[in-house]
PDB file of C-alpha atoms in Angstrom:
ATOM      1  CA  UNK A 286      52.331 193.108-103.494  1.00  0.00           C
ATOM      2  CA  UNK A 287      52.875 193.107-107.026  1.00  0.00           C
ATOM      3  CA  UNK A 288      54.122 196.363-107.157  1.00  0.00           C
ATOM      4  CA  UNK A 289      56.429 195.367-104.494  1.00  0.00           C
ATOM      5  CA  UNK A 290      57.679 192.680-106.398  1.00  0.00           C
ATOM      6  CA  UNK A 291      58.586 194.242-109.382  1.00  0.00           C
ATOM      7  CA  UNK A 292      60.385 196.840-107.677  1.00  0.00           C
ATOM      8  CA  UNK A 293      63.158 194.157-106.482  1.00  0.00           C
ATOM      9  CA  UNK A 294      63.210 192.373-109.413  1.00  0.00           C
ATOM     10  CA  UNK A 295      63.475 195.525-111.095  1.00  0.00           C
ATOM     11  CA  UNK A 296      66.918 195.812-109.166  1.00  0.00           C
ATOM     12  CA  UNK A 297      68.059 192.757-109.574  1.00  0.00           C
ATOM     13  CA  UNK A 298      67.549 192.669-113.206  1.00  0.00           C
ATOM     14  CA  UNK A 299      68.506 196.019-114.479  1.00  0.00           C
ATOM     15  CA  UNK A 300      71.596 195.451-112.067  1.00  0.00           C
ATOM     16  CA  UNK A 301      72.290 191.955-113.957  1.00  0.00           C
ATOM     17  CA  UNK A 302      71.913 193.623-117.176  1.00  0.00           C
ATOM     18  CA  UNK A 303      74.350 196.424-116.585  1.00  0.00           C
ATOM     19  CA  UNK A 304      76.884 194.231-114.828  1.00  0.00           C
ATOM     20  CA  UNK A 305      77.401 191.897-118.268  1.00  0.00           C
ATOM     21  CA  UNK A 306      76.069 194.121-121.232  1.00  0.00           C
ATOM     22  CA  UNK A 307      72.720 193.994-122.714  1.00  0.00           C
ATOM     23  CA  UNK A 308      71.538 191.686-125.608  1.00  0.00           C
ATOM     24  CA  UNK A 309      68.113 192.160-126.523  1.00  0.00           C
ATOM     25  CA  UNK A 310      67.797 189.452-128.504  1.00  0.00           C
ATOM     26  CA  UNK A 311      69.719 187.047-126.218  1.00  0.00           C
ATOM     27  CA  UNK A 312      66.656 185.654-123.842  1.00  0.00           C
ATOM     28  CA  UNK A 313      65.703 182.757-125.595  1.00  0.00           C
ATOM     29  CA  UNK A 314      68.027 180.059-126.900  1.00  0.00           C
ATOM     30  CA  UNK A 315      69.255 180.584-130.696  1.00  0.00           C
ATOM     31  CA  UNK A 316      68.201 184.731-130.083  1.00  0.00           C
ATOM     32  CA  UNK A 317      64.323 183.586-129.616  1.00  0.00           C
ATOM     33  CA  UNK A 318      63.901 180.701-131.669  1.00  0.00           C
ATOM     34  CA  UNK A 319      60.930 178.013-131.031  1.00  0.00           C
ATOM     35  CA  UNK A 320      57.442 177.809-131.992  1.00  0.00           C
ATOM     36  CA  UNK A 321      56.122 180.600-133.714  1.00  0.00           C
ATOM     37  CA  UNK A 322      52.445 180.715-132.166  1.00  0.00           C
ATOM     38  CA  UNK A 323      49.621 183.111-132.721  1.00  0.00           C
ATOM     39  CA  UNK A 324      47.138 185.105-130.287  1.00  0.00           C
ATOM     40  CA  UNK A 325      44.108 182.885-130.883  1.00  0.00           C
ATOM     41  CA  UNK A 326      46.469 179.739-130.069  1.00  0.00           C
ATOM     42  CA  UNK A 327      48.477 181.304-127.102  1.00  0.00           C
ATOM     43  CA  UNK A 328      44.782 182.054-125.883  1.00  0.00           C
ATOM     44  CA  UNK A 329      44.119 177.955-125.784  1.00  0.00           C
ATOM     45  CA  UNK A 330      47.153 177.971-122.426  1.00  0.00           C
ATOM     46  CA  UNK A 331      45.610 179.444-119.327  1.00  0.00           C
ATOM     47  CA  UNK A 332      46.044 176.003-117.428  1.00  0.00           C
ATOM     48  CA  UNK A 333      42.103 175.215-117.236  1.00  0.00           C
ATOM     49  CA  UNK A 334      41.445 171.966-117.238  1.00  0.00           C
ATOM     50  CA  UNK A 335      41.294 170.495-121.044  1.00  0.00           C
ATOM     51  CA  UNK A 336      43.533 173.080-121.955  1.00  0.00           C
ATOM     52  CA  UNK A 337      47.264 171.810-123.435  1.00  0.00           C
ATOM     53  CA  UNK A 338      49.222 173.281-121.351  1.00  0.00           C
ATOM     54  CA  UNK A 339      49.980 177.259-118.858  1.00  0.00           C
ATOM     55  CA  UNK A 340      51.582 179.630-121.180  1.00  0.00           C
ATOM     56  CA  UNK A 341      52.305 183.352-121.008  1.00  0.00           C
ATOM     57  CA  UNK A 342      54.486 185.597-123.390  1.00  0.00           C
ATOM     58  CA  UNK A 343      56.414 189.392-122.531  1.00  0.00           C
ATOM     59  CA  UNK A 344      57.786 191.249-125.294  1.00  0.00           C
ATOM     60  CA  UNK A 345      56.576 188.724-128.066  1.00  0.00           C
ATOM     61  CA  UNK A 346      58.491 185.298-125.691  1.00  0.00           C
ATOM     62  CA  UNK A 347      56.508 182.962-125.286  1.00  0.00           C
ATOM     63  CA  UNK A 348      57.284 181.252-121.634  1.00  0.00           C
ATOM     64  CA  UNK A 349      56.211 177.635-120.718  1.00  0.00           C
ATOM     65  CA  UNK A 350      54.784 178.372-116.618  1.00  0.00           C
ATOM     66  CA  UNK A 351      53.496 175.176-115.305  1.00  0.00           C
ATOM     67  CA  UNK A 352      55.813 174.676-112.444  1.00  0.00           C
ATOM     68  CA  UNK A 353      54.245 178.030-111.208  1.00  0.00           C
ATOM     69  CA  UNK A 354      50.880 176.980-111.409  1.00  0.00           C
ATOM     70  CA  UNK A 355      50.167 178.449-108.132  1.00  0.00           C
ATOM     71  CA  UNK A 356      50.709 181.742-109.394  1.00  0.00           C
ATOM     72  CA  UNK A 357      49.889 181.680-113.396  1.00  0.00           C
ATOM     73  CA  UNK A 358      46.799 178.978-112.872  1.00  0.00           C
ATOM     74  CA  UNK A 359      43.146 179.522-112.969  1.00  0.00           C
ATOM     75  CA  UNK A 360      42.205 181.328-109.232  1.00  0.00           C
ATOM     76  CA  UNK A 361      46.297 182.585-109.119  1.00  0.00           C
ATOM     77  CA  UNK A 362      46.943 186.298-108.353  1.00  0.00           C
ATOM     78  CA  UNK A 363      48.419 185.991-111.741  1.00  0.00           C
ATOM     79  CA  UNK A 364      46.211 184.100-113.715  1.00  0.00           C
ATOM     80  CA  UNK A 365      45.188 187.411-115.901  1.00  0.00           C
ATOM     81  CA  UNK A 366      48.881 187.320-117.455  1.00  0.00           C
ATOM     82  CA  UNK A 367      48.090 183.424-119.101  1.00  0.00           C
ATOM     83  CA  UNK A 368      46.935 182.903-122.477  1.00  0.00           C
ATOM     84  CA  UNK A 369      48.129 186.330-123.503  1.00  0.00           C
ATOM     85  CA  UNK A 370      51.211 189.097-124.164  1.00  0.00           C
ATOM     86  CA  UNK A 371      50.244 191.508-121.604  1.00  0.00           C
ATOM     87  CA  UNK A 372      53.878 193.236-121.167  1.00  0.00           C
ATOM     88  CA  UNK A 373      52.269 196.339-120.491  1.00  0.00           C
ATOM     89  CA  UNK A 374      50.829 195.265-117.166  1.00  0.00           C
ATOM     90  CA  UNK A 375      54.550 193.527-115.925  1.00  0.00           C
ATOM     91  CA  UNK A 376      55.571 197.949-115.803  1.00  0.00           C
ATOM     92  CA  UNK A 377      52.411 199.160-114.728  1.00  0.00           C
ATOM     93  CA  UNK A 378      50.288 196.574-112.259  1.00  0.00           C
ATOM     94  CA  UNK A 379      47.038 197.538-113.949  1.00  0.00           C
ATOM     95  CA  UNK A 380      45.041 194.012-114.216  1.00  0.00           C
ATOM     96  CA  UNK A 381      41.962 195.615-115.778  1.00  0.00           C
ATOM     97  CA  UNK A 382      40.966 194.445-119.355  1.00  0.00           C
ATOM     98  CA  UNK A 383      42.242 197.690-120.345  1.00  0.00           C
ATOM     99  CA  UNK A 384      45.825 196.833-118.728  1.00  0.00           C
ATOM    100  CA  UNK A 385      46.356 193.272-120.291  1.00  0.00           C
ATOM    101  CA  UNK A 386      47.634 194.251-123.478  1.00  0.00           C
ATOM    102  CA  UNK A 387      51.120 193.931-125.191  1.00  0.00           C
ATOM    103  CA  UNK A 388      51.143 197.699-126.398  1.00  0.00           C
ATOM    104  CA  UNK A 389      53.889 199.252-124.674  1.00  0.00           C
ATOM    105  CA  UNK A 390      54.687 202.011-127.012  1.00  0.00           C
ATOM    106  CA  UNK A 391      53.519 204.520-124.247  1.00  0.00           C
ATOM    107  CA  UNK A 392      55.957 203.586-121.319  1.00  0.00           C
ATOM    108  CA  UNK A 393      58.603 205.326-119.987  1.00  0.00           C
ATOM    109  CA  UNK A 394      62.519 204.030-120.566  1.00  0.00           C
ATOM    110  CA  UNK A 395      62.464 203.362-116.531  1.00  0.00           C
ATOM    111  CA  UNK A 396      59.219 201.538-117.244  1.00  0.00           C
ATOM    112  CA  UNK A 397      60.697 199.598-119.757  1.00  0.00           C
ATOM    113  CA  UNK A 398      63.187 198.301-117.307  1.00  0.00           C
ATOM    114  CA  UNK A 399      60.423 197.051-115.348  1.00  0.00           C
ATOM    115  CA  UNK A 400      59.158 194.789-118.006  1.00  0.00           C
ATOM    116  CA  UNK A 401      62.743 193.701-119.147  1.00  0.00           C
ATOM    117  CA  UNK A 402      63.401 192.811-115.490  1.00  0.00           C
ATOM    118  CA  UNK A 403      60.680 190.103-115.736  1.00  0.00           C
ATOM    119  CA  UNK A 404      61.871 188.904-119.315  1.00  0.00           C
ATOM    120  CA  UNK A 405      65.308 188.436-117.288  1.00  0.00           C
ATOM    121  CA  UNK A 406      63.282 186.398-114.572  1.00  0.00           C
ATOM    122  CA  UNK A 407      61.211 184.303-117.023  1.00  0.00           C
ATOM    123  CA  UNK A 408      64.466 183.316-118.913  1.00  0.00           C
ATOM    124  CA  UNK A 409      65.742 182.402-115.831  1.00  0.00           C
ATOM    125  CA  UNK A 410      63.177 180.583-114.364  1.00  0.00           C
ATOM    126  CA  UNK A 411      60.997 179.042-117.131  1.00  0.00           C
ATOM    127  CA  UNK A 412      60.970 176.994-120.270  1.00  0.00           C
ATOM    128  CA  UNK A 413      61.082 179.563-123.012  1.00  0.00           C
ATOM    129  CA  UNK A 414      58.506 178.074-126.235  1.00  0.00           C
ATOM    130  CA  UNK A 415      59.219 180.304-129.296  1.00  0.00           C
ATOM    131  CA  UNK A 416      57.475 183.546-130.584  1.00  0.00           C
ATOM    132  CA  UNK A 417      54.149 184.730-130.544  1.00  0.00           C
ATOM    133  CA  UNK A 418      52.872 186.296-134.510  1.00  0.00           C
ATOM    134  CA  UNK A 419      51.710 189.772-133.818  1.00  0.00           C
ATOM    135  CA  UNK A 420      52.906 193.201-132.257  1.00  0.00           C
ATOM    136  CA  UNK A 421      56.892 192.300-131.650  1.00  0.00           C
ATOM    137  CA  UNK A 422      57.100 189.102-134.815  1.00  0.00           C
ATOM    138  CA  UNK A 423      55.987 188.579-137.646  1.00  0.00           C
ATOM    139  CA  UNK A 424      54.703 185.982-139.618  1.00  0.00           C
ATOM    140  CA  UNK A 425      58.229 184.281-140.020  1.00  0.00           C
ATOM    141  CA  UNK A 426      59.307 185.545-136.326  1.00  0.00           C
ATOM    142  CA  UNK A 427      61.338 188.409-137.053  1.00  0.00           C
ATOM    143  CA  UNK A 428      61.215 191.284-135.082  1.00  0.00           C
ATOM    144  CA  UNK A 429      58.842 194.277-135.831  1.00  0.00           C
ATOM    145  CA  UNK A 430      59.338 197.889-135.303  1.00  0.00           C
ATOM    146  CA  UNK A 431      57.501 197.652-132.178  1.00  0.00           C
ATOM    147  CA  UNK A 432      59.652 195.619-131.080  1.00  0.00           C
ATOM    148  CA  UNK A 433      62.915 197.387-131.857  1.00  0.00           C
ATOM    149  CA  UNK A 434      60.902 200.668-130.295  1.00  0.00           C
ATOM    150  CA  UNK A 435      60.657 198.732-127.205  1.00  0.00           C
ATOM    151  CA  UNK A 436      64.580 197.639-127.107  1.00  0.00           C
ATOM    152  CA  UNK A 437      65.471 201.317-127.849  1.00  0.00           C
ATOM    153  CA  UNK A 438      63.414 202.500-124.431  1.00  0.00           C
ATOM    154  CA  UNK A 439      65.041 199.913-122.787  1.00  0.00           C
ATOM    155  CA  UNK A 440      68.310 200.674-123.392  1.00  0.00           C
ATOM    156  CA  UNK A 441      67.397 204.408-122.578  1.00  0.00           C
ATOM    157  CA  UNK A 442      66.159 203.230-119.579  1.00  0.00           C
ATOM    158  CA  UNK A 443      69.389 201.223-118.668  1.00  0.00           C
ATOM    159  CA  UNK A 444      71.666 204.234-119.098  1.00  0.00           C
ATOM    160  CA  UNK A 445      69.042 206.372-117.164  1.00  0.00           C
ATOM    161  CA  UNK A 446      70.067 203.851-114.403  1.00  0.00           C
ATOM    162  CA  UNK A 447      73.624 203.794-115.101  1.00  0.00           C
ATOM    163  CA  UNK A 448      73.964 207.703-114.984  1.00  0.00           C
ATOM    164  CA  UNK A 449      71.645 207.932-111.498  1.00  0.00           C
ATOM    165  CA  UNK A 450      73.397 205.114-109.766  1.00  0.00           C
ATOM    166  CA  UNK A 451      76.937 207.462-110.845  1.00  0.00           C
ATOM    167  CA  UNK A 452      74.869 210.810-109.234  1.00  0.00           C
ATOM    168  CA  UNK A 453      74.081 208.367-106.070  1.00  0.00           C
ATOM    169  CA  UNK A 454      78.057 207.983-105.779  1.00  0.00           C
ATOM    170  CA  UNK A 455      78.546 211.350-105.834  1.00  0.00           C
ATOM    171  CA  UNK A 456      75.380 212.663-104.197  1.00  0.00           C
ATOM    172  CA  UNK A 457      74.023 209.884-101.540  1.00  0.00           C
ATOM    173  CA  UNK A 458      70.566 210.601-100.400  1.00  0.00           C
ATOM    174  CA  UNK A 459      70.348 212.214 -96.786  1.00  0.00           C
ATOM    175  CA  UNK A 460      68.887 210.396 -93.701  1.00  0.00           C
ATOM    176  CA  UNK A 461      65.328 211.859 -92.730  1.00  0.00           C
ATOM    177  CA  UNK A 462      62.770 211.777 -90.583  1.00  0.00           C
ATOM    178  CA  UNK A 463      59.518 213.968 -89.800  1.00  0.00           C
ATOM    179  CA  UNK A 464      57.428 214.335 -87.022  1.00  0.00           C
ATOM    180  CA  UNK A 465      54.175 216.796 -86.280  1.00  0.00           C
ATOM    181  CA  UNK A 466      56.293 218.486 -83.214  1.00  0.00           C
ATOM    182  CA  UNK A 467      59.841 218.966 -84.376  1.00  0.00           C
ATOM    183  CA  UNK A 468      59.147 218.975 -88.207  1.00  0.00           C
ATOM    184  CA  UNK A 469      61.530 217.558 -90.941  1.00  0.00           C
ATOM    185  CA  UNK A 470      65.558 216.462 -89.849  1.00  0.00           C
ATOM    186  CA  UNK A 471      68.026 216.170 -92.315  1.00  0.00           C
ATOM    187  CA  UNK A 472      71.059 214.607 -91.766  1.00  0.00           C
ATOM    188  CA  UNK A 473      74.601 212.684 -93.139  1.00  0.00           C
ATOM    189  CA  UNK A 474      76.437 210.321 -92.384  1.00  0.00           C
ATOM    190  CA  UNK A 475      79.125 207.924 -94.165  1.00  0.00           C
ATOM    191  CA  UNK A 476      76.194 205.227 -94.694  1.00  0.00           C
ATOM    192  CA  UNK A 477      73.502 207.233 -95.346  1.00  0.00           C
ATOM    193  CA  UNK A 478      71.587 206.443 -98.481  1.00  0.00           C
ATOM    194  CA  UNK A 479      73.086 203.266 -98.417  1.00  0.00           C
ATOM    195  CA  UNK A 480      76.385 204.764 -99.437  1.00  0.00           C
ATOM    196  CA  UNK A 481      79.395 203.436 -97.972  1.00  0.00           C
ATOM    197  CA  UNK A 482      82.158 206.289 -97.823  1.00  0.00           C
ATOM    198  CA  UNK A 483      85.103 208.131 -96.354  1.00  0.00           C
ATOM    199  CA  UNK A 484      83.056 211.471 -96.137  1.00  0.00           C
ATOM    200  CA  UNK A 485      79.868 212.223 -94.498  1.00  0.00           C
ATOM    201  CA  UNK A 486      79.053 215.661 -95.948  1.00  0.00           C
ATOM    202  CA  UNK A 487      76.297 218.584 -95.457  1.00  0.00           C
ATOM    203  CA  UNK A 488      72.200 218.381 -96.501  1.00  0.00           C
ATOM    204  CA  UNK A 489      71.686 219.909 -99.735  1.00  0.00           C
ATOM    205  CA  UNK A 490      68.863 219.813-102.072  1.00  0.00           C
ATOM    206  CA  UNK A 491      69.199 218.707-105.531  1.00  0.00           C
ATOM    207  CA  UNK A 492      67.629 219.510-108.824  1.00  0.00           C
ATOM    208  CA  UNK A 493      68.441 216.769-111.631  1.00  0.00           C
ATOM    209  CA  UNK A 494      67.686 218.383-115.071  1.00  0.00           C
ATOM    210  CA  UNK A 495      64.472 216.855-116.055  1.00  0.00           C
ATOM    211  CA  UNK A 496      62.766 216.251-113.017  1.00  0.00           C
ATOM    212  CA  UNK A 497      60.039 218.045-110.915  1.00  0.00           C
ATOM    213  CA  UNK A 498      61.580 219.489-107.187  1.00  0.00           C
ATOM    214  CA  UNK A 499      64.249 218.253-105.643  1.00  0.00           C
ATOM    215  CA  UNK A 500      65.421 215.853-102.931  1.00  0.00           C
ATOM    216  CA  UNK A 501      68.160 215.645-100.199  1.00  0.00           C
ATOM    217  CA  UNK A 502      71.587 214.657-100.554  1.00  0.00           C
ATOM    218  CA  UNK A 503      74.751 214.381 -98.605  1.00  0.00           C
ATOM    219  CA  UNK A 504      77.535 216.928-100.720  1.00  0.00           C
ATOM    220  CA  UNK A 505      81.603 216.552 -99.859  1.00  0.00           C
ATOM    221  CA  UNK A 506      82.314 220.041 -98.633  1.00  0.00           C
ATOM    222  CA  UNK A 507      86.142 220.032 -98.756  1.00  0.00           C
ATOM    223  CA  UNK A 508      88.763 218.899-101.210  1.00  0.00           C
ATOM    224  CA  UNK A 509      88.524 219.140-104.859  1.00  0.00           C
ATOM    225  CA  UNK A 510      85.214 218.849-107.149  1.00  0.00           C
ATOM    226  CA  UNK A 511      84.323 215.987-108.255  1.00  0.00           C
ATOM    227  CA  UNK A 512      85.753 215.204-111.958  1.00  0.00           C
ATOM    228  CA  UNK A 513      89.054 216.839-110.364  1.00  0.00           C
ATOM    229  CA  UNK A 514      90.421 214.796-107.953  1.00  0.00           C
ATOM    230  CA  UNK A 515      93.512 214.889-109.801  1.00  0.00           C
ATOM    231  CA  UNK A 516      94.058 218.336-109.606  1.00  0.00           C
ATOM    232  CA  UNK A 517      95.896 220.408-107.044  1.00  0.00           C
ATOM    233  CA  UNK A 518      94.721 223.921-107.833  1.00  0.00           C
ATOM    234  CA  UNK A 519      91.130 223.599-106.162  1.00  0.00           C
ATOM    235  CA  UNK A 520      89.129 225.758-103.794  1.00  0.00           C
ATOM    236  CA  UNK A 521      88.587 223.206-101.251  1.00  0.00           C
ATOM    237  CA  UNK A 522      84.983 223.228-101.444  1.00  0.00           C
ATOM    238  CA  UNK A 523      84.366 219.603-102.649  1.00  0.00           C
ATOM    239  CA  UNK A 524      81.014 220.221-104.538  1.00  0.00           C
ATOM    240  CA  UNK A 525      79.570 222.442-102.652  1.00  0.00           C
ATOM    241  CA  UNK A 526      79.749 225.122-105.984  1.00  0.00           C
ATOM    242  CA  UNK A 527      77.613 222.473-108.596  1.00  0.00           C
ATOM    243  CA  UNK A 528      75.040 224.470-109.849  1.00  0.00           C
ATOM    244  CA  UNK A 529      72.619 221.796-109.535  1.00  0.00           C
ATOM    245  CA  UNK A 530      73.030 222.489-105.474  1.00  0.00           C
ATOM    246  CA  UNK A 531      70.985 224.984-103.143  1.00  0.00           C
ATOM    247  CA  UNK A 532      71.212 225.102 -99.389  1.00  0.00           C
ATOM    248  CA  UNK A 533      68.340 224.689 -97.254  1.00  0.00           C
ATOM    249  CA  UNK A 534      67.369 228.305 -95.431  1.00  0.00           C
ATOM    250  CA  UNK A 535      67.610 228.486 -91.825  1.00  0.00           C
ATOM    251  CA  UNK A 536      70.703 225.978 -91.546  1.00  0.00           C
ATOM    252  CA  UNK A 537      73.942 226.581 -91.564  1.00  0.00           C
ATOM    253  CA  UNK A 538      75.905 225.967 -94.748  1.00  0.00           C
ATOM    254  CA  UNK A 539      78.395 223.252 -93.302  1.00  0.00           C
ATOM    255  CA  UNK A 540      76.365 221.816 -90.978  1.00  0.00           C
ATOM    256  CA  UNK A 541      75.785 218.074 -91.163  1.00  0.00           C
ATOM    257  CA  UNK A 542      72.129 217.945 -89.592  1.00  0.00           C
ATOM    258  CA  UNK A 543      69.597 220.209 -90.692  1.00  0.00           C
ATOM    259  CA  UNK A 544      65.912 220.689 -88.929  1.00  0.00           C
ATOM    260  CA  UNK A 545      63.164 222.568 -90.574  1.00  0.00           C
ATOM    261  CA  UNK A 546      60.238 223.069 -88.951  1.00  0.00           C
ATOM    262  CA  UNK A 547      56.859 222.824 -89.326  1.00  0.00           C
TER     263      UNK A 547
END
């Protein structure tokens, strides 16, 4: 479930981010200011009874969550993530003692997105309180190296996005299916992958630089490559010649549904 959740709000906020620019320092009012608070204090604002208040902080924010007490309160699915920074838990899920920490110098940029998704909900949906004196502020609440590290991954992480959402535009994902009798199908279509179009296009697999294997995508096959739509010297092959391209074995090359069996 949490998993689940992070996913969308993954979307939405990377989406948000990229749609009007991306100012790290821009979630709380006056670029974070507040209450500068420290671990042993923060640790005082799980929402048990006697305790001031139901606090949690991401990225060094400190976030004011009464009004989801349901959640963030003692006996919540989220009650691990009060009283603490546990940022590294909002990428990963991991609710051991061992996963409720701040350090997130080991995440990946796409991981990174994760967490700044749920800084963009928090700002959004909570009171923000001011700073918390540690890994991502110091004692007079500027920002530490650690931090800056983590705004650097994110913003890695946010062009990652920017550049695969471009290669989905180009190359949308295939329609598949698998069963134990007829093995794998392949097929386009102009919707498939979620990619509205005036082209369906042939099954080819696709090897991004940097990643393990490949997976299936829908390829133009006629008219110009892409990057030359301008031009009227062209083979006619759409981009069906990208090196990045290799046809599955057994189908035909210009075929639009491909079935390998098992």
């Amino acid at each position: 479930m949490w998993r689940g959740a992070a996913v969308a709000l993954l979307c939405l906020g990377a989406a948000c981010l990229l749609g009007r620019g991306f100012d790290p320092r821009a979630w709380l009012p006056g670029g974070g200011g507040g209450r500068l608070l420290r671990a042993a204090e923060l640790a005082r604002y799980r929402g048990a009874e006697g305790e001031p208040g139901l606090y949690l902080a991401l990225l060094g924010r400190v976030f004011d969550v009464e009004r989801g007490r349901k959640h963030y309160g003692p006996g919540g699915a989220y009650s691990g993530l009060s009283g603490k920074d546990a940022s590294r838990a909002f990428a990963t899920g991991d609710f051991s003692p061992t996963g409720l920490v701040d350090d997130v110098s080991e995440l990946s940029p796409r991981e990174m997105l994760a967490v700044q998704s749920w800084l963009s909900f928090y700002s959004s949906n909570y009171a923000p309180v001011g700073k918390l004196v540690g890994r991502f502020y110091d004692e007079n609440g500027a920002p530490t190296e650690a931090l800056r590290q983590a705004e650097a991954a994110i913003k890695e992480g946010l062009k990652f996005k920017a550049e695969n959402d471009q290669r989905k535009q180009q190359f949308p994902p295939c329609n598949s299916e698998w069963s134990s009798a007829g093995g794998s199908r392949f097929w386009c279509s102009r919707q498939s992958g979620g990619i509205n179009r005036d082209w369906i296009g042939v099954p080819r697999k696709l090897y991004v630089p940097g990643s393990r294997g490949s997976h299936c995508v829908c390829v133009r096959a006629t008219g110009p490559p892409s990057g030359q739509l301008d031009s009227r010297e062209h083979p006619d092959k759409g981009d069906l010649d990208n090196p990045h391209l290799e046809e599955y074995e057994g189908c035909h090359p210009l075929a639009e549904s491909c079935v390998l069996k098992a």
